[in-house]
């Protein structure tokens, strides 16, 4: 007996199923937890090794994520490297 394959794009009546509609596109990451903690007055400390420029500690990953959010909001996607970022923008970030 040959295996029967099921076409998942068709229902029982052999009419095409509708594609699933998305409710909206995914918006930018905002790190709401961090913003709420900051608004409440919580000041979290993150240690940075200045020799290699890497954050460490319990909140280091969240800090790096925050830097990514800030840089995506402030810088153009057309910038190819960090060397092309203006000094003013670097200091802001």
mmCIF file with all atom_site columns, C-alpha atoms in Angstrom:
data_model
loop_
_atom_site.group_PDB
_atom_site.id
_atom_site.type_symbol
_atom_site.label_atom_id
_atom_site.label_alt_id
_atom_site.label_comp_id
_atom_site.label_asym_id
_atom_site.label_entity_id
_atom_site.label_seq_id
_atom_site.pdbx_PDB_ins_code
_atom_site.Cartn_x
_atom_site.Cartn_y
_atom_site.Cartn_z
_atom_site.occupancy
_atom_site.B_iso_or_equiv
_atom_site.pdbx_formal_charge
_atom_site.auth_seq_id
_atom_site.auth_comp_id
_atom_site.auth_asym_id
_atom_site.auth_atom_id
_atom_site.pdbx_PDB_model_num
ATOM 1  C CA . UNK A 1 1  ? 0.000   0.000  0.000  1.00 0.00 ? 1  UNK A CA 1
ATOM 2  C CA . UNK A 1 2  ? 1.341   3.445  -0.948 1.00 0.00 ? 2  UNK A CA 1
ATOM 3  C CA . UNK A 1 3  ? 1.521   6.234  1.684  1.00 0.00 ? 3  UNK A CA 1
ATOM 4  C CA . UNK A 1 4  ? -1.130  8.913  1.529  1.00 0.00 ? 4  UNK A CA 1
ATOM 5  C CA . UNK A 1 5  ? 0.191   12.450 1.618  1.00 0.00 ? 5  UNK A CA 1
ATOM 6  C CA . UNK A 1 6  ? -1.857  15.234 3.095  1.00 0.00 ? 6  UNK A CA 1
ATOM 7  C CA . UNK A 1 7  ? -1.824  18.586 1.405  1.00 0.00 ? 7  UNK A CA 1
ATOM 8  C CA . UNK A 1 8  ? -1.917  21.028 4.303  1.00 0.00 ? 8  UNK A CA 1
ATOM 9  C CA . UNK A 1 9  ? -2.786  23.907 1.959  1.00 0.00 ? 9  UNK A CA 1
ATOM 10 C CA . UNK A 1 10 ? -6.192  22.389 1.190  1.00 0.00 ? 10 UNK A CA 1
ATOM 11 C CA . UNK A 1 11 ? -9.132  21.589 3.426  1.00 0.00 ? 11 UNK A CA 1
ATOM 12 C CA . UNK A 1 12 ? -11.481 18.616 3.040  1.00 0.00 ? 12 UNK A CA 1
ATOM 13 C CA . UNK A 1 13 ? -13.341 20.210 0.126  1.00 0.00 ? 13 UNK A CA 1
ATOM 14 C CA . UNK A 1 14 ? -10.071 20.724 -1.799 1.00 0.00 ? 14 UNK A CA 1
ATOM 15 C CA . UNK A 1 15 ? -10.441 24.499 -1.661 1.00 0.00 ? 15 UNK A CA 1
ATOM 16 C CA . UNK A 1 16 ? -7.368  26.507 -0.723 1.00 0.00 ? 16 UNK A CA 1
ATOM 17 C CA . UNK A 1 17 ? -7.202  27.630 2.885  1.00 0.00 ? 17 UNK A CA 1
ATOM 18 C CA . UNK A 1 18 ? -6.752  31.287 3.655  1.00 0.00 ? 18 UNK A CA 1
ATOM 19 C CA . UNK A 1 19 ? -3.313  32.304 4.845  1.00 0.00 ? 19 UNK A CA 1
ATOM 20 C CA . UNK A 1 20 ? -3.140  33.336 8.450  1.00 0.00 ? 20 UNK A CA 1
ATOM 21 C CA . UNK A 1 21 ? -3.356  37.100 8.797  1.00 0.00 ? 21 UNK A CA 1
ATOM 22 C CA . UNK A 1 22 ? -1.085  38.881 11.197 1.00 0.00 ? 22 UNK A CA 1
ATOM 23 C CA . UNK A 1 23 ? -2.666  41.384 13.512 1.00 0.00 ? 23 UNK A CA 1
ATOM 24 C CA . UNK A 1 24 ? 0.169   43.806 12.992 1.00 0.00 ? 24 UNK A CA 1
ATOM 25 C CA . UNK A 1 25 ? 3.840   43.895 12.357 1.00 0.00 ? 25 UNK A CA 1
ATOM 26 C CA . UNK A 1 26 ? 6.207   43.402 15.213 1.00 0.00 ? 26 UNK A CA 1
ATOM 27 C CA . UNK A 1 27 ? 7.171   46.729 16.684 1.00 0.00 ? 27 UNK A CA 1
ATOM 28 C CA . UNK A 1 28 ? 10.569  47.810 17.941 1.00 0.00 ? 28 UNK A CA 1
ATOM 29 C CA . UNK A 1 29 ? 11.922  46.504 21.216 1.00 0.00 ? 29 UNK A CA 1
ATOM 30 C CA . UNK A 1 30 ? 11.517  49.087 23.959 1.00 0.00 ? 30 UNK A CA 1
ATOM 31 C CA . UNK A 1 31 ? 12.637  47.218 27.100 1.00 0.00 ? 31 UNK A CA 1
ATOM 32 C CA . UNK A 1 32 ? 9.549   48.214 29.065 1.00 0.00 ? 32 UNK A CA 1
ATOM 33 C CA . UNK A 1 33 ? 10.821  46.516 32.250 1.00 0.00 ? 33 UNK A CA 1
ATOM 34 C CA . UNK A 1 34 ? 13.876  48.734 32.278 1.00 0.00 ? 34 UNK A CA 1
ATOM 35 C CA . UNK A 1 35 ? 11.848  51.886 31.635 1.00 0.00 ? 35 UNK A CA 1
ATOM 36 C CA . UNK A 1 36 ? 9.441   51.023 34.470 1.00 0.00 ? 36 UNK A CA 1
ATOM 37 C CA . UNK A 1 37 ? 12.269  50.346 36.914 1.00 0.00 ? 37 UNK A CA 1
ATOM 38 C CA . UNK A 1 38 ? 13.981  53.572 35.892 1.00 0.00 ? 38 UNK A CA 1
ATOM 39 C CA . UNK A 1 39 ? 10.749  55.551 36.374 1.00 0.00 ? 39 UNK A CA 1
ATOM 40 C CA . UNK A 1 40 ? 10.415  54.026 39.852 1.00 0.00 ? 40 UNK A CA 1
ATOM 41 C CA . UNK A 1 41 ? 13.862  55.352 40.762 1.00 0.00 ? 41 UNK A CA 1
ATOM 42 C CA . UNK A 1 42 ? 15.758  52.043 40.643 1.00 0.00 ? 42 UNK A CA 1
ATOM 43 C CA . UNK A 1 43 ? 19.365  52.686 39.694 1.00 0.00 ? 43 UNK A CA 1
ATOM 44 C CA . UNK A 1 44 ? 21.003  49.460 38.632 1.00 0.00 ? 44 UNK A CA 1
ATOM 45 C CA . UNK A 1 45 ? 24.777  49.317 38.539 1.00 0.00 ? 45 UNK A CA 1
ATOM 46 C CA . UNK A 1 46 ? 26.582  47.620 35.691 1.00 0.00 ? 46 UNK A CA 1
ATOM 47 C CA . UNK A 1 47 ? 30.338  47.081 35.854 1.00 0.00 ? 47 UNK A CA 1
ATOM 48 C CA . UNK A 1 48 ? 32.373  47.549 32.680 1.00 0.00 ? 48 UNK A CA 1
ATOM 49 C CA . UNK A 1 49 ? 35.875  46.234 32.098 1.00 0.00 ? 49 UNK A CA 1
ATOM 50 C CA . UNK A 1 50 ? 37.523  49.286 30.525 1.00 0.00 ? 50 UNK A CA 1
ATOM 51 C CA . UNK A 1 51 ? 40.425  47.267 29.134 1.00 0.00 ? 51 UNK A CA 1
ATOM 52 C CA . UNK A 1 52 ? 38.257  45.198 26.818 1.00 0.00 ? 52 UNK A CA 1
ATOM 53 C CA . UNK A 1 53 ? 35.056  47.290 26.888 1.00 0.00 ? 53 UNK A CA 1
ATOM 54 C CA . UNK A 1 54 ? 32.718  44.529 28.046 1.00 0.00 ? 54 UNK A CA 1
ATOM 55 C CA . UNK A 1 55 ? 29.942  44.849 30.628 1.00 0.00 ? 55 UNK A CA 1
ATOM 56 C CA . UNK A 1 56 ? 29.657  42.149 33.295 1.00 0.00 ? 56 UNK A CA 1
ATOM 57 C CA . UNK A 1 57 ? 27.513  41.429 36.292 1.00 0.00 ? 57 UNK A CA 1
ATOM 58 C CA . UNK A 1 58 ? 23.918  40.360 36.875 1.00 0.00 ? 58 UNK A CA 1
ATOM 59 C CA . UNK A 1 59 ? 22.370  43.090 34.677 1.00 0.00 ? 59 UNK A CA 1
ATOM 60 C CA . UNK A 1 60 ? 25.033  43.172 31.934 1.00 0.00 ? 60 UNK A CA 1
ATOM 61 C CA . UNK A 1 61 ? 22.881  41.457 29.297 1.00 0.00 ? 61 UNK A CA 1
ATOM 62 C CA . UNK A 1 62 ? 19.998  43.849 29.888 1.00 0.00 ? 62 UNK A CA 1
ATOM 63 C CA . UNK A 1 63 ? 22.406  46.808 29.639 1.00 0.00 ? 63 UNK A CA 1
ATOM 64 C CA . UNK A 1 64 ? 23.762  45.558 26.305 1.00 0.00 ? 64 UNK A CA 1
ATOM 65 C CA . UNK A 1 65 ? 20.201  45.121 25.036 1.00 0.00 ? 65 UNK A CA 1
ATOM 66 C CA . UNK A 1 66 ? 19.419  48.673 26.098 1.00 0.00 ? 66 UNK A CA 1
ATOM 67 C CA . UNK A 1 67 ? 22.434  49.973 24.185 1.00 0.00 ? 67 UNK A CA 1
ATOM 68 C CA . UNK A 1 68 ? 21.167  48.154 21.102 1.00 0.00 ? 68 UNK A CA 1
ATOM 69 C CA . UNK A 1 69 ? 17.733  49.781 21.460 1.00 0.00 ? 69 UNK A CA 1
ATOM 70 C CA . UNK A 1 70 ? 19.242  53.243 21.873 1.00 0.00 ? 70 UNK A CA 1
ATOM 71 C CA . UNK A 1 71 ? 21.571  52.846 18.915 1.00 0.00 ? 71 UNK A CA 1
ATOM 72 C CA . UNK A 1 72 ? 18.770  51.564 16.648 1.00 0.00 ? 72 UNK A CA 1
ATOM 73 C CA . UNK A 1 73 ? 16.625  54.557 17.591 1.00 0.00 ? 73 UNK A CA 1
ATOM 74 C CA . UNK A 1 74 ? 19.356  57.147 17.135 1.00 0.00 ? 74 UNK A CA 1
ATOM 75 C CA . UNK A 1 75 ? 21.513  55.931 14.257 1.00 0.00 ? 75 UNK A CA 1
ATOM 76 C CA . UNK A 1 76 ? 20.763  55.320 10.604 1.00 0.00 ? 76 UNK A CA 1
ATOM 77 C CA . UNK A 1 77 ? 20.877  51.775 9.265  1.00 0.00 ? 77 UNK A CA 1
ATOM 78 C CA . UNK A 1 78 ? 22.942  53.126 6.375  1.00 0.00 ? 78 UNK A CA 1
ATOM 79 C CA . UNK A 1 79 ? 26.002  53.566 8.608  1.00 0.00 ? 79 UNK A CA 1
ATOM 80 C CA . UNK A 1 80 ? 28.404  50.740 7.806  1.00 0.00 ? 80 UNK A CA 1
ATOM 81 C CA . UNK A 1 81 ? 30.704  50.873 10.824 1.00 0.00 ? 81 UNK A CA 1
ATOM 82 C CA . UNK A 1 82 ? 31.137  52.491 14.214 1.00 0.00 ? 82 UNK A CA 1
ATOM 83 C CA . UNK A 1 83 ? 33.973  54.582 12.755 1.00 0.00 ? 83 UNK A CA 1
ATOM 84 C CA . UNK A 1 84 ? 31.421  56.474 10.619 1.00 0.00 ? 84 UNK A CA 1
ATOM 85 C CA . UNK A 1 85 ? 29.319  57.515 13.647 1.00 0.00 ? 85 UNK A CA 1
ATOM 86 C CA . UNK A 1 86 ? 29.745  61.166 14.595 1.00 0.00 ? 86 UNK A CA 1
ATOM 87 C CA . UNK A 1 87 ? 31.427  61.935 17.909 1.00 0.00 ? 87 UNK A CA 1
ATOM 88 C CA . UNK A 1 88 ? 28.283  63.709 19.152 1.00 0.00 ? 88 UNK A CA 1
ATOM 89 C CA . UNK A 1 89 ? 26.198  60.597 18.534 1.00 0.00 ? 89 UNK A CA 1
ATOM 90 C CA . UNK A 1 90 ? 28.784  58.356 20.189 1.00 0.00 ? 90 UNK A CA 1
ATOM 91 C CA . UNK A 1 91 ? 28.759  60.451 23.334 1.00 0.00 ? 91 UNK A CA 1
ATOM 92 C CA . UNK A 1 92 ? 24.950  60.444 23.421 1.00 0.00 ? 92 UNK A CA 1
ATOM 93 C CA . UNK A 1 93 ? 24.818  56.662 23.188 1.00 0.00 ? 93 UNK A CA 1
#
